[in-house]
XYZ file of C-alpha atoms in Angstrom:
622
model
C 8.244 18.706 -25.228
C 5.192 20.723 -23.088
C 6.953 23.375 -20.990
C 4.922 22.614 -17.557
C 2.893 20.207 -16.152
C 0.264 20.046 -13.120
C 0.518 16.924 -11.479
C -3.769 16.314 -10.221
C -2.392 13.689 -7.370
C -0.534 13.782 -4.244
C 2.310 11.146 -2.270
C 5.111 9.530 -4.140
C 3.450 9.645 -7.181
C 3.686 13.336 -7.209
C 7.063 13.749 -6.035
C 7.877 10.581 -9.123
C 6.812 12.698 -11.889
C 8.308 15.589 -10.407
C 11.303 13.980 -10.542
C 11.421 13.553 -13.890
C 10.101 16.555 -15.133
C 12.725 18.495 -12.937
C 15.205 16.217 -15.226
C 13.350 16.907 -18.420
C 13.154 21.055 -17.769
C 9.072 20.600 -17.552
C 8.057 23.046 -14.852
C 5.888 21.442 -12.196
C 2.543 22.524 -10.280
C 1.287 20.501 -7.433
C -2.192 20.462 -6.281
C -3.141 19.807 -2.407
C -5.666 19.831 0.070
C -5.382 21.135 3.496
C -3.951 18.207 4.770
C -1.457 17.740 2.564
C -0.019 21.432 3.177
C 3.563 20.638 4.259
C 3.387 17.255 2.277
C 7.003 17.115 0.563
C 5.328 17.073 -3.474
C 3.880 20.341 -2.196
C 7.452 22.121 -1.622
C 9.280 19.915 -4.134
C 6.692 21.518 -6.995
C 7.946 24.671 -9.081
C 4.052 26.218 -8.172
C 1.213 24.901 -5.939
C -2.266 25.544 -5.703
C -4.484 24.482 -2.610
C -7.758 22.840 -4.047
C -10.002 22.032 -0.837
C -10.284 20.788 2.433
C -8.864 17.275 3.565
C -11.509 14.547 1.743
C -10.469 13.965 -1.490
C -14.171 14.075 -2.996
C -13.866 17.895 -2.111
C -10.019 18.284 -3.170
C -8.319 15.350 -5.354
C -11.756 14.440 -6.754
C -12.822 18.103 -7.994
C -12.017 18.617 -11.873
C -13.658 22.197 -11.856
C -10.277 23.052 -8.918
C -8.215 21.088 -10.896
C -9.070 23.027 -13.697
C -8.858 26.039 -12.553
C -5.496 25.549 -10.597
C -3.899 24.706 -13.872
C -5.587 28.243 -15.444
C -4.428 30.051 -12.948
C -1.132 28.381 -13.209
C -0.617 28.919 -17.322
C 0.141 24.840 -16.833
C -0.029 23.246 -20.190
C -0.351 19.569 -19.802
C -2.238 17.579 -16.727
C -0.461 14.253 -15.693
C -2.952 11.783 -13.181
C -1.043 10.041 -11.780
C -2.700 6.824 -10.929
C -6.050 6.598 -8.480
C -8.496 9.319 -8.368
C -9.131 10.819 -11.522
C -6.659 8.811 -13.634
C -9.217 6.977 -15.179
C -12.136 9.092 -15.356
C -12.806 9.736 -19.158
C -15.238 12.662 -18.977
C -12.053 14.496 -16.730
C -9.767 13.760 -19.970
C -12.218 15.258 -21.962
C -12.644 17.969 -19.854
C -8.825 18.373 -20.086
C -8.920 18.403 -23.766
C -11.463 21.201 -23.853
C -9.727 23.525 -22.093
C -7.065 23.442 -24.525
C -4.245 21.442 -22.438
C -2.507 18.294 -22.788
C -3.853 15.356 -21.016
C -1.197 12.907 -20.247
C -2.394 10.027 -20.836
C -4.644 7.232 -23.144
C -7.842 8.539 -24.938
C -10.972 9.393 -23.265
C -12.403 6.380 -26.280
C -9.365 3.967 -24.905
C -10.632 4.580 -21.096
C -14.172 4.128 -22.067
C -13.230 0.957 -23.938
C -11.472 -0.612 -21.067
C -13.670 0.491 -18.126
C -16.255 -1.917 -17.921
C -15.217 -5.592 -17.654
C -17.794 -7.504 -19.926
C -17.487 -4.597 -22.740
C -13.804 -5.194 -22.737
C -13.974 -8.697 -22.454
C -16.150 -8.909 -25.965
C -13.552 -6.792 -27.105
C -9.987 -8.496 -26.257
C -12.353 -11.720 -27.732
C -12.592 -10.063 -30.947
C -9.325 -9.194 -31.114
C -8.098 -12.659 -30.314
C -6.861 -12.060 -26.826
C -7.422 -15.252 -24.736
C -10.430 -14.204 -22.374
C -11.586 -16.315 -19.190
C -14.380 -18.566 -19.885
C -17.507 -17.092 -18.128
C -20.486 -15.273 -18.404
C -21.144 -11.928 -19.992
C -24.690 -11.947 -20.975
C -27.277 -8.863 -20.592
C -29.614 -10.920 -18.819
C -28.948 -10.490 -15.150
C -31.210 -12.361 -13.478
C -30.980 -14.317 -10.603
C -32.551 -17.381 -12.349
C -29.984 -16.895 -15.366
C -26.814 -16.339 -13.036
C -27.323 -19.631 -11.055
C -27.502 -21.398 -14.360
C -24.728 -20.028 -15.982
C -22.748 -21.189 -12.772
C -23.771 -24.422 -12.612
C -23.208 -24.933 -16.247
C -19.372 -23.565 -15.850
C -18.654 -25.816 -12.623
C -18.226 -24.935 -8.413
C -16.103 -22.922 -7.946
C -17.081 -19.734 -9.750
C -16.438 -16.218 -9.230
C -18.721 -13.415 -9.115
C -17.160 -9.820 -10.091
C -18.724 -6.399 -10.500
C -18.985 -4.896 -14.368
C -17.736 -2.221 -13.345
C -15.385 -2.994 -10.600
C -12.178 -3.269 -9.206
C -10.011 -3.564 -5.983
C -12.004 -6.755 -5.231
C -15.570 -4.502 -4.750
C -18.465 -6.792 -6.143
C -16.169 -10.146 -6.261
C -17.226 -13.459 -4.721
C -15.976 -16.657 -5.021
C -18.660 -19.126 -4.513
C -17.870 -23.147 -3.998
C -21.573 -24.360 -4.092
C -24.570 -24.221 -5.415
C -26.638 -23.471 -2.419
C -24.085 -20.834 -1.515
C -24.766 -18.550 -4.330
C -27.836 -16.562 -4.242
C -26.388 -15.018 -0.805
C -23.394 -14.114 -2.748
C -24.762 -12.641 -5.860
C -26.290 -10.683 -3.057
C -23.622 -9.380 -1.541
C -21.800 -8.757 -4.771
C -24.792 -7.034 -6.372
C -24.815 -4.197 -2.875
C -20.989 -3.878 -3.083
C -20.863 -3.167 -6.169
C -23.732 -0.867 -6.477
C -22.546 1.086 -3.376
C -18.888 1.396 -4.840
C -19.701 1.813 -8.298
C -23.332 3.090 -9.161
C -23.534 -0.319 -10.927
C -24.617 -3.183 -9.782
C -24.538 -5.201 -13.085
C -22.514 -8.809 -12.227
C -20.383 -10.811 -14.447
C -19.235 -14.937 -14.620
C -15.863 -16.448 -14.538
C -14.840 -19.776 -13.966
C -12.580 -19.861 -10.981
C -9.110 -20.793 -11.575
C -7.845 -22.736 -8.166
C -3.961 -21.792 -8.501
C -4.129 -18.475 -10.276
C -1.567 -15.990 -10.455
C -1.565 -12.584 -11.736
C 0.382 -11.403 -14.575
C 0.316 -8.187 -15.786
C 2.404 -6.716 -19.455
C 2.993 -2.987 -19.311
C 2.587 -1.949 -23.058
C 3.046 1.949 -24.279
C 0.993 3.006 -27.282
C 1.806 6.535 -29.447
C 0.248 8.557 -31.658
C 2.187 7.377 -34.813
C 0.012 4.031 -34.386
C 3.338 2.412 -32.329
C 2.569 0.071 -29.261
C 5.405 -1.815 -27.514
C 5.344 -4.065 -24.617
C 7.783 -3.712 -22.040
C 7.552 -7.220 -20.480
C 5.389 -9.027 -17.727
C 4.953 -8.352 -13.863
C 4.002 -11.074 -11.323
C 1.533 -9.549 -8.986
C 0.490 -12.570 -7.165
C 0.970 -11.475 -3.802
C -2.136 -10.245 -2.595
C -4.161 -9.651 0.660
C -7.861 -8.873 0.257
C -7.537 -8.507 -3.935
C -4.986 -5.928 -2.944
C -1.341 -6.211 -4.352
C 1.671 -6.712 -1.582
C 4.548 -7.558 -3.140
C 5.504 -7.102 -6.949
C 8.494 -8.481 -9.194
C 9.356 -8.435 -12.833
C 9.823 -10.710 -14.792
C 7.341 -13.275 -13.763
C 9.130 -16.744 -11.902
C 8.961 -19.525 -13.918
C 7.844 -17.787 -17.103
C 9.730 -18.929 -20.399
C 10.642 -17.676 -23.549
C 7.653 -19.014 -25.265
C 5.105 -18.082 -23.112
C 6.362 -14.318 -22.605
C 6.328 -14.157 -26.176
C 2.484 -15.173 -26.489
C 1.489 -13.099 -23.452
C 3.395 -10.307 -24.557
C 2.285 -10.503 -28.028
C -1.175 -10.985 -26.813
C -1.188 -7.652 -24.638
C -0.091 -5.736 -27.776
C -3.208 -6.700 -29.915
C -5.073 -5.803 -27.243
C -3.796 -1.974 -26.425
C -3.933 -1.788 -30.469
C -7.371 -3.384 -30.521
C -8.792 0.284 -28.832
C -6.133 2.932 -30.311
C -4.347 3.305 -27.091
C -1.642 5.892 -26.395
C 0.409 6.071 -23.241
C 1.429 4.114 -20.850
C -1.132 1.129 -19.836
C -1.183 -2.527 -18.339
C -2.791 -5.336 -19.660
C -3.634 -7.940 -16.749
C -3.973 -11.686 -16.927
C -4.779 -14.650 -15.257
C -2.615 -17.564 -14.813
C -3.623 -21.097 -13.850
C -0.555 -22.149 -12.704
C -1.483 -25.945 -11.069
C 1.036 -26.834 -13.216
C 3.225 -24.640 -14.244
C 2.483 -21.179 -16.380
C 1.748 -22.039 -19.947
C 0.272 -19.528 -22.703
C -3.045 -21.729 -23.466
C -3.579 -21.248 -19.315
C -3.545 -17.671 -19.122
C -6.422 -15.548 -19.956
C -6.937 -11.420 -20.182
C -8.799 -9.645 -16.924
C -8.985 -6.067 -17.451
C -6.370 -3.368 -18.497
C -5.710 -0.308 -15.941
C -5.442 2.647 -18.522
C -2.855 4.529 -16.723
C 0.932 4.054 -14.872
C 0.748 1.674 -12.287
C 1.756 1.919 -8.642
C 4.100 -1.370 -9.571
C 5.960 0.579 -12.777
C 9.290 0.754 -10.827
C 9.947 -2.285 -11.317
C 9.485 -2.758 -15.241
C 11.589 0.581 -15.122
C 14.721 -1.299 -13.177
C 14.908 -4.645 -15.419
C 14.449 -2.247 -18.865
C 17.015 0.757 -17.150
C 13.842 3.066 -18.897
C 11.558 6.536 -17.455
C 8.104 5.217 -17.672
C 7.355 9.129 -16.662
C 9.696 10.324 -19.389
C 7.760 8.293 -21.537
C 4.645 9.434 -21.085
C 5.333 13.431 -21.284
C 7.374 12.566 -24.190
C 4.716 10.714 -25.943
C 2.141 13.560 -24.701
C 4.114 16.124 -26.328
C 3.535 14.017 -29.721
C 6.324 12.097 -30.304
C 7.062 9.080 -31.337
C 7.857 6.198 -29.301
C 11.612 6.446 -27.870
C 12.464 2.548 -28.703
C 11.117 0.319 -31.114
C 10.287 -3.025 -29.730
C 13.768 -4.728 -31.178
C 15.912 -2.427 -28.756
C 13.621 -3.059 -25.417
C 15.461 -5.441 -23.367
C 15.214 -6.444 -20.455
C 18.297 -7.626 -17.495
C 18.199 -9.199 -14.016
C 15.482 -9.282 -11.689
C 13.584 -6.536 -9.656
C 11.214 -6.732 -6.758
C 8.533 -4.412 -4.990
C 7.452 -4.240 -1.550
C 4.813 -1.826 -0.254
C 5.069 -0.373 2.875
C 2.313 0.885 4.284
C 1.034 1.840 7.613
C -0.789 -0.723 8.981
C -0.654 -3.421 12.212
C -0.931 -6.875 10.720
C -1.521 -7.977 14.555
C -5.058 -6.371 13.972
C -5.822 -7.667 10.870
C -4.137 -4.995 8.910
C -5.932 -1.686 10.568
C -4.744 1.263 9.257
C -2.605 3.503 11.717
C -2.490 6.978 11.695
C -0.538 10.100 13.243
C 2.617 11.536 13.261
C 5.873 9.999 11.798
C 8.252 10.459 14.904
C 10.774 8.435 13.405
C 10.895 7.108 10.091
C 14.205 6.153 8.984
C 15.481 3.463 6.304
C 18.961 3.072 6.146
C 20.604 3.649 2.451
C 21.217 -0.180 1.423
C 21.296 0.366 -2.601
C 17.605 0.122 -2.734
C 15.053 2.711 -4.600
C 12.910 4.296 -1.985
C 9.359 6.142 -3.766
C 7.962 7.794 -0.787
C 5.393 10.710 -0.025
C 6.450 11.343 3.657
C 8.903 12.018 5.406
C 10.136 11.824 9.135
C 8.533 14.674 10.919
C 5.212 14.189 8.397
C 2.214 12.523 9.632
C -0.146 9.613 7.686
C -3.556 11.100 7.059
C -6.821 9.247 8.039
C -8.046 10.657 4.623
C -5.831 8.851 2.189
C -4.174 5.746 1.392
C -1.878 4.646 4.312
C 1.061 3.639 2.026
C 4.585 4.974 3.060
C 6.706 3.967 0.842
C 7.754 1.366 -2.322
C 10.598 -0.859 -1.662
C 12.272 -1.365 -4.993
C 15.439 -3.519 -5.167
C 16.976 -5.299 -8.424
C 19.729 -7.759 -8.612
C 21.130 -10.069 -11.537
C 19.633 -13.503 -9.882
C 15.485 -13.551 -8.380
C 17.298 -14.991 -5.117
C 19.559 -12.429 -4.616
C 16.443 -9.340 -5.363
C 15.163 -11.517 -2.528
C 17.332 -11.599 0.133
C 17.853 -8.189 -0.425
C 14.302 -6.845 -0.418
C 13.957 -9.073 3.149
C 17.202 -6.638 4.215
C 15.746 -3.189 3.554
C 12.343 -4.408 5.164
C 14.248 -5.303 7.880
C 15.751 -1.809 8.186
C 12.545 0.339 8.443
C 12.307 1.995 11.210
C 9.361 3.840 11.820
C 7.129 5.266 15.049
C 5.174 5.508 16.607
C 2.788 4.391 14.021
C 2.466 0.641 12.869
C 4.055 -0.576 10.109
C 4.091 -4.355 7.985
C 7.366 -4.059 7.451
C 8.007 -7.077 9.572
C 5.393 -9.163 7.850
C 7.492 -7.712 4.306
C 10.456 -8.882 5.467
C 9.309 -12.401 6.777
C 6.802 -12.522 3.643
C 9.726 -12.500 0.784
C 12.079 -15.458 3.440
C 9.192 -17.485 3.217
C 10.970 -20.674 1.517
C 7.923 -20.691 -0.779
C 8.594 -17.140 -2.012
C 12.159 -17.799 -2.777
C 11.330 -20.930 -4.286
C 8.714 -18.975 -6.696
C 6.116 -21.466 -5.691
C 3.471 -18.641 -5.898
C -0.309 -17.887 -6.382
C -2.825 -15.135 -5.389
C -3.831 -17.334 -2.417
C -0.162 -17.333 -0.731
C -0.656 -15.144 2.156
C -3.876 -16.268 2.879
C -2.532 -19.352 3.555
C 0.298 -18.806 6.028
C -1.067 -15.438 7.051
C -1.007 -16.667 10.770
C 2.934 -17.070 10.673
C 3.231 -13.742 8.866
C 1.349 -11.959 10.974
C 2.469 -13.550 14.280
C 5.412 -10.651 15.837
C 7.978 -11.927 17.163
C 9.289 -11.160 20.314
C 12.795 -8.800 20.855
C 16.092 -10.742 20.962
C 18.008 -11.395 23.749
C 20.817 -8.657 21.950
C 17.728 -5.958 21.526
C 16.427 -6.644 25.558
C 20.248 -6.201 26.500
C 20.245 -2.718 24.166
C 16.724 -1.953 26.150
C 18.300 -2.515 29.095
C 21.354 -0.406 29.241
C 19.144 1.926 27.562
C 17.052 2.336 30.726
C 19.796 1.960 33.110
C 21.344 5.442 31.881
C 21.046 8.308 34.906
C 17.924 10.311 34.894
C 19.218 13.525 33.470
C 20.194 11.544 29.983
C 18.771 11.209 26.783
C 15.917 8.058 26.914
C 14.242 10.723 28.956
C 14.070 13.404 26.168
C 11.078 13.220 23.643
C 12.129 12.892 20.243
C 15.767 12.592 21.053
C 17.967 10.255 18.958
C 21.327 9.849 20.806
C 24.491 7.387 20.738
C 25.891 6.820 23.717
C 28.578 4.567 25.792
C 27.761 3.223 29.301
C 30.638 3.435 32.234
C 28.779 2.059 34.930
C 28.883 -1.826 36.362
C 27.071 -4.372 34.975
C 23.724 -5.270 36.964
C 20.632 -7.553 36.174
C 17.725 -5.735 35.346
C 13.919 -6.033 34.000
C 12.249 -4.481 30.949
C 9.259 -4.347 29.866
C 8.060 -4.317 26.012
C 4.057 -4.498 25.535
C 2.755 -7.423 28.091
C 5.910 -9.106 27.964
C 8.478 -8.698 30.783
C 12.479 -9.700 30.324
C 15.495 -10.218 32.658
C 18.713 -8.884 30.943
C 22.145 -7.545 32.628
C 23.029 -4.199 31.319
C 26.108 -4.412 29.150
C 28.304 -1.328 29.791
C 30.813 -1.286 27.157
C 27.695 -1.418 24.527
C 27.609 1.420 22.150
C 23.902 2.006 21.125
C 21.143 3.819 19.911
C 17.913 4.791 20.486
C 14.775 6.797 20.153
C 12.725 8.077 23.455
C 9.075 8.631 23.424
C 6.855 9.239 26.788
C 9.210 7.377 28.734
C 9.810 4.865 26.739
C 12.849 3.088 24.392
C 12.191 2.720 21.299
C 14.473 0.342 19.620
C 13.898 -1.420 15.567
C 14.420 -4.859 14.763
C 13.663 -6.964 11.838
C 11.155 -4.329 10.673
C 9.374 -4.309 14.088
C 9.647 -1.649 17.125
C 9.706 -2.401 20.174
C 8.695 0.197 23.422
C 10.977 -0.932 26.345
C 10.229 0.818 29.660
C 10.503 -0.083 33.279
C 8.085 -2.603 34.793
C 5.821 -1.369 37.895
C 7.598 -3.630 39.969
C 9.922 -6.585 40.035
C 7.549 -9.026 41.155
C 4.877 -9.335 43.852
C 1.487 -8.773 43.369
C 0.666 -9.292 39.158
C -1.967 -6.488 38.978
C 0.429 -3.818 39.866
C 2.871 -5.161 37.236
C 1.259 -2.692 34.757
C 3.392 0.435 33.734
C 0.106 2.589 34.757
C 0.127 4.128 30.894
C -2.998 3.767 29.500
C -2.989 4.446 25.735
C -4.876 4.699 22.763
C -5.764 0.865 21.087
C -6.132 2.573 17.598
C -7.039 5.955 16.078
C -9.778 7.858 17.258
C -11.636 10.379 18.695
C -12.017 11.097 22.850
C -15.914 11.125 23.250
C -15.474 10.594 27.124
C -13.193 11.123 29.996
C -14.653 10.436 32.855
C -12.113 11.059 35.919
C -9.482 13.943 36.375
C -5.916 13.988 37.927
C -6.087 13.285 41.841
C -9.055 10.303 41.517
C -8.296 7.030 42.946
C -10.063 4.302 41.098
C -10.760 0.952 40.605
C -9.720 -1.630 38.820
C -11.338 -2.165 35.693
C -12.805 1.318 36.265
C -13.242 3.039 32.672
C -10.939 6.082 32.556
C -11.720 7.282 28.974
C -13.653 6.458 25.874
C -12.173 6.595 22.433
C -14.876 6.902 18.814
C -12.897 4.519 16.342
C -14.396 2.300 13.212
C -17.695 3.562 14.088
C -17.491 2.000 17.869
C -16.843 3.180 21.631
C -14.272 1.647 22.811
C -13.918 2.214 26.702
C -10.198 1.720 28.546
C -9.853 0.630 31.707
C -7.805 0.980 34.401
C -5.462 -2.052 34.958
C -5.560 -1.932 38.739
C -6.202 0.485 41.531
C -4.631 3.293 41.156
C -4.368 6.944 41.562
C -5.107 9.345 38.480
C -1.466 11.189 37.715
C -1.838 12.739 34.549
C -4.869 13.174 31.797
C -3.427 13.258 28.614
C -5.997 14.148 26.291
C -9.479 15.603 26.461
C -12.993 14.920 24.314
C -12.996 15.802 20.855
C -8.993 14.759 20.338
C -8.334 12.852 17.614
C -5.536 10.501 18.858
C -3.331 8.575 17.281
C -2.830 4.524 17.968
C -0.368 4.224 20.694
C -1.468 7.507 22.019
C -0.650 7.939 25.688
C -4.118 9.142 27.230
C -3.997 8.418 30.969
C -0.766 8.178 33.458
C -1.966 5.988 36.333
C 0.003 5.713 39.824
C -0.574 2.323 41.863
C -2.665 3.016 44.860
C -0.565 2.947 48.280
C-alpha cells in the first residue's frame, strides 16, 4: 500500500478520500487556494500546501503547484478526485514522470475515452451497443443537415469533445437546424478548443444509466452494478439511485456485461463509469440501451454503488494503485436494498436556479441515519469561485419506497442561512408520485419544474412559532445575531402580525410553546420542509400599503456595490434608487419602497455582498 497521498481537489471529495486513507494509515496532503484556507479538507489533511489565489485556473488547475506541493511534501501517490484535472491525460503523465503514483486509469485509457466519436468507433468494435448517429470526418454544414434528415426529427447535436451539456442541441426540424449547429459549434469551441460536432438520433423517453466497473493491473475488470441518473436539470444530474427502477435480471446482466467489454476494450485500471442511454417508452430493455461516453475517474454519484455493495470505492482505488489485485472477484460482488442521492447545493430555484453565495450562518441537518459527504461546514462560507454544492444526501433502505420517503425526510431537515438552498425542491422532487412510482426519464423536472420550483408558503404551526418568536421582550434572544436559543413564553396570549418576504400573517402567540430559532438583522429565522423563512415585524398593522414595507432594503443576489448614492439622515422618495449592486454582468439599482428617511447604510462601493444582504435600513417619513 503507498504510504501518503496528495489529494489535487478540494470539498467533500477531499475530505472522502481523506477519510479513507486516515482508515487505511495513508498519510494525507491537501492542496488549497486562498479561498479555501479554513476549508475543513484543509485542517482534516495530515500536511497542506497553499497552491494560488482563489480561481482555480491559477490554483486547482496548475500541475507545475501541484507538482511541486507533492515534492515538497515527499507525497508518493496523487489521487484527482473527480473535476479539474481528473481527466487530463498529459497531468497523469506528468504524474508518472516525476516518479509518483497516479491514482487512477492510464493516460492511453483517458485518451481513449475523451473524445466522443473516437470512443464511439471503439465501444462499436468491441461490440458495445452504440447510438445510431453520425460520426463522420466531414463536418460540413451541407453533410450535417443530411445526415439528420436521413436519421429522422428529432436529432441531437453534441460536441466531440464535450460534456456537461456544452455543444448539445436537440433539434425537432429541419429548418431549425443550421441555427443550432451554430450554436453548438460556438459552445463547444469556447468550452472545449473544439468545435468538431457529432449525430445521434434522439431518443424521446431516455433515461440515463450508468455501470461503475473497476479495472486492475492483473488484466481484472468487474462491474459493480448500474446507477439511474435520470434526474437532470440543464444536462446536470439532481438526484441519483442504484440500482436502476424497473431494471431486471436480464437486462442488468447485458448492460453490465456490456460495460465490462468496454473498460477491457482500452486496458483500463481504476475505478471508471460506463454511461448509457435508455429508451424507456416502454419499459428498459437491453436491445434499447446504447453506450454514451465513459467518465474515466470516481464519480460524484459513487456513494451510492458503495451503500447497495457495503464496498470503499476509495479503498479501492489506492489499493489497486499500490498494484494489487482486485479485492473481489466478480462472483462475490453483490449487491442489497436500495440507495438514493440527493445533491444539495446552493442555489434559489425561485430564480431559476442562481447560484447563492456568502457565509453559512446556519447550516444544520439533523442526524436521521443518513450519509452526509460535505465540504462545509456551519460557520464556512460558499465561494463564488467553485461549484456551489453543499452537500450529498445519501440514504439506503431494503425497499426503493422506503430510500424514498426517507431521502424526502432529511431534505426536509436542512437547515441552512442565510444563503439559498433547493433543498425544498429535493424534498418535494423525490414525493412527486411519479418519482416514487419510478415512472422516470431525463425530461422529468423539466416537465413539472413549475410545481417544484413554486415555495410554499409557512404553515399556520411555523407563523404561530414566528409569532411568539417576535413577541419575546426586547432584551431576549431573536434580537442577538447569530444566536440559537430555546426558550418558553409566560406571557398572555395576544393576536399578532408577521411578516415573511411580501407576505403578511395574523397568528396569536402561543405561550406555553417551546421553540427554537435563529436571529439575523432583526429577523426570525425559522426551517421548514427544507425552506427558511425570515419572520419580522410588519411596518404597520394596516393603513396606508406603501408604508407596509419593513424599510430593509437588501441585496437581490450576489454582487458587488458600484453605487450608493444617499447617506444616513436623507429623506427620499419613493422609488428613489438608494444603491446599485454589479451582479451577472448587470447593474441592478434598488429602490426605496416608499418615502422614507435614510437610518442606516449598510455597505459601501466595492463590497461584495452576499444575496439577502441587508444594504440600506429605511425609516418611514413622518
Amino acid at each position: 500500500m503507498i504510504g501518503s497521498v496528495l489529494i489535487a481537489n478540494r470539498g467533500e471529495i477531499a475530505r472522502r478520500i481523506i477519510r479513507t486513507a486516515r482508515r487505511l494509515g495513508v498519510a494525507t496532503v491537501a492542496v488549497y487556494s486562498e479561498a479555501d484556507a479554513g476549508a475543513p479538507h484543509v485542517a482534516e489533511a495530515d500536511q497542506a500546501v497553499l497552491i494560488g489565489p482563489p480561481p482555480a485556473r491559477e490554483s486547482y488547475l496548475r500541475p507545475d503547484a501541484i507538482l511541486e506541493a507533492a515534492r515538497v511534501t515527499g507525497a508518493e501517490a496523487i489521487h484527482p478526485g473527480y473535476g479539474f484535472l481528473s481527466e487530463n491525460a498529459e497531468f497523469a503523465e506528468r504524474v508518472g514522470r516525476a516518479g509518483l503514483v497516479w491514482v487512477g486509469p492510464p493516460p492511453a485509457a483517458i485518451r481513449a475515452m475523451g473524445l466522443k466519436d473516437a470512443a464511439k468507433r471503439l465501444m462499436a468494435e468491441a461490440g458495445v451497443p452504440t447510438t445510431p448517429g453520425y460520426l463522420g470526418d466531414d463536418q460540413s454544414a451541407a453533410t450535417l443537415a443530411r445526415e439528420a434528415a436521413a436519421m429522422g426529427w428529432p436529432v441531437l447535436i453534441k460536441a466531440v469533445a464535450g460534456g456537461g451539456g456544452k455543444g448539445m442541441r436537440r433539434v425537432v426540424r429541419a429548418e431549425d437546424f443550421a441555427a443550432a449547429l451554430d450554436a453548438a459549434r460556438r459552445e463547444a469551441s469556447a468550452a472545449f478548443g473544439d468545435d468538431r460536432v457529432l449525430l445521434e438520433r434522439y431518443v424521446t423517453r431516455p433515461r440515463h444509466i450508468e455501470v461503475q466497473v473497476f479495472g486492475d493491473a492483473h488484466g481484472n475488470v468487474v462491474h459493480l452494478f448500474e446507477r439511474d441518473c435520470s434526474l437532470q436539470r440543464r444536462h446536470q444530474k439532481v438526484v441519483e439511485e442504484a440500482p436502476a427502477p424497473g431494471m431486471d435480471a436480464d437486462t442488468r446482466a447485458a448492460i453490465c456485461a456490456a460495460a465490462v467489454r468496454a473498460a477491457k476494450a482500452v486496458d483500463y485500471v481504476g475505478a471508471g463509469t460506463i454511461e448509457f442511454i435508455a429508451d424507456a417508452s416502454a419499459g428498459l430493455a437491453a436491445d434499447r440501451i446504447w453506450f454514451m461516453e465513459m467518465n474515466t475517474r470516481l464519480q460524484v454519484e459513487h456513494p451510492v454503488t458503495e451503500a447497495i455493495t457495503g464496498l470503499d470505492l476509495v479503498e479501492w482505488q489506492l489499493r489497486v494503485a499500490s498494484g494489487e489485485p482486485l479485492p473481489l472477484t466478480q462472483d462475490r460482488i453483490a449487491m442489497s436494498g436500495h440507495a438514493m442521492e440527493a445533491r444539495l447545493y446552493a442555489e434559489d430555484p425561485a430564480t431559476g436556479f442562481l447560484p447563492s453565495i456568502g457565509p453559512l450562518t446556519e447550516f444544520f441537518i439533523p442526524d436521521l441515519g443518513a450519509r452526509i459527504d460535505s465540504g462545509v461546514e456551519k460557520g464556512g462560507e460558499i465561494s463564488p469561485f467553485y461549484d456551489p454544492m453543499i452537500a450529498k444526501l445519501i440514504v439506503h433502505a431494503p425497499e426503493r419506497e422506503i430510500a424514498a420517503s426517507q431521502l424526502a425526510v432529511v431534505c426536509g431537515a436542512v437547515e441552512v442561512w442565510p444563503v439559498k438552498t433547493n433543498a425544498g425542491f429535493l424534498a418535494r422532487l423525490v414525493s412527486e408520485p411519479d418519482f416514487r412510482a419510478g415512472d422516470v426519464d431525463t425530461g422529468f423536472i423539466d416537465a413539472r419544474l413549475e410545481a417544484l420550483t413554486a415555495k410554499p408558503e409557512p404553515s399556520a404551526f411555523l407563523v404561530t412559532e414566528a409569532a411568539t418568536a417576535l413577541a419575546a421582550p426586547s432584551d431576549g434572544a431573536p434580537w442577538s445575531a447569530g444566536a440559537l436559543t430555546g426558550f418558553r413564553m409566560g406571557a398572555p396570549a395576544a393576536p399578532s402580525l408577521v411578516q415573511a418576504g411580501d407576505e403578511t400573517f395574523e397568528a396569536q402567540v402561543d405561550t406555553s410553546l417551546e421553540s427554537a430559532w435563529a436571529a439575523h438583522d432583526g429577523e426570525v429565522v425559522l426551517f421548514e420542509e427544507g425552506e427558511a423563512y425570515a419572520f419580522s415585524r410588519p411596518r404597520s398593522a394596516g393603513g396606508d400599503a406603501e408604508h407596509a414595507g419593513d424599510g430593509q432594503v437588501r441585496a437581490p443576489m450576489p454582487g458587488r456595490i458600484v453605487l450608493v448614492p444617499v447617506a444616513v439622515g436623507d429623506r427620499v422618495a419613493k422609488g428613489q434608487a438608494l444603491v446599485t449592486l454589479e451582479a451577472m454582468k448587470m447593474e441592478h439599482a434598488q429602490a426605496a419602497p416608499f418615502d422614507a428617511t435614510v437610518a442606516e447604510v449598510l455597505c459601501t462601493v466595492g463590497d461584495q455582498v452576499s444575496e439577502g444582504a441587508l444594504l440600506i435600513r429605511l425609516e418611514a417619513a413622518a
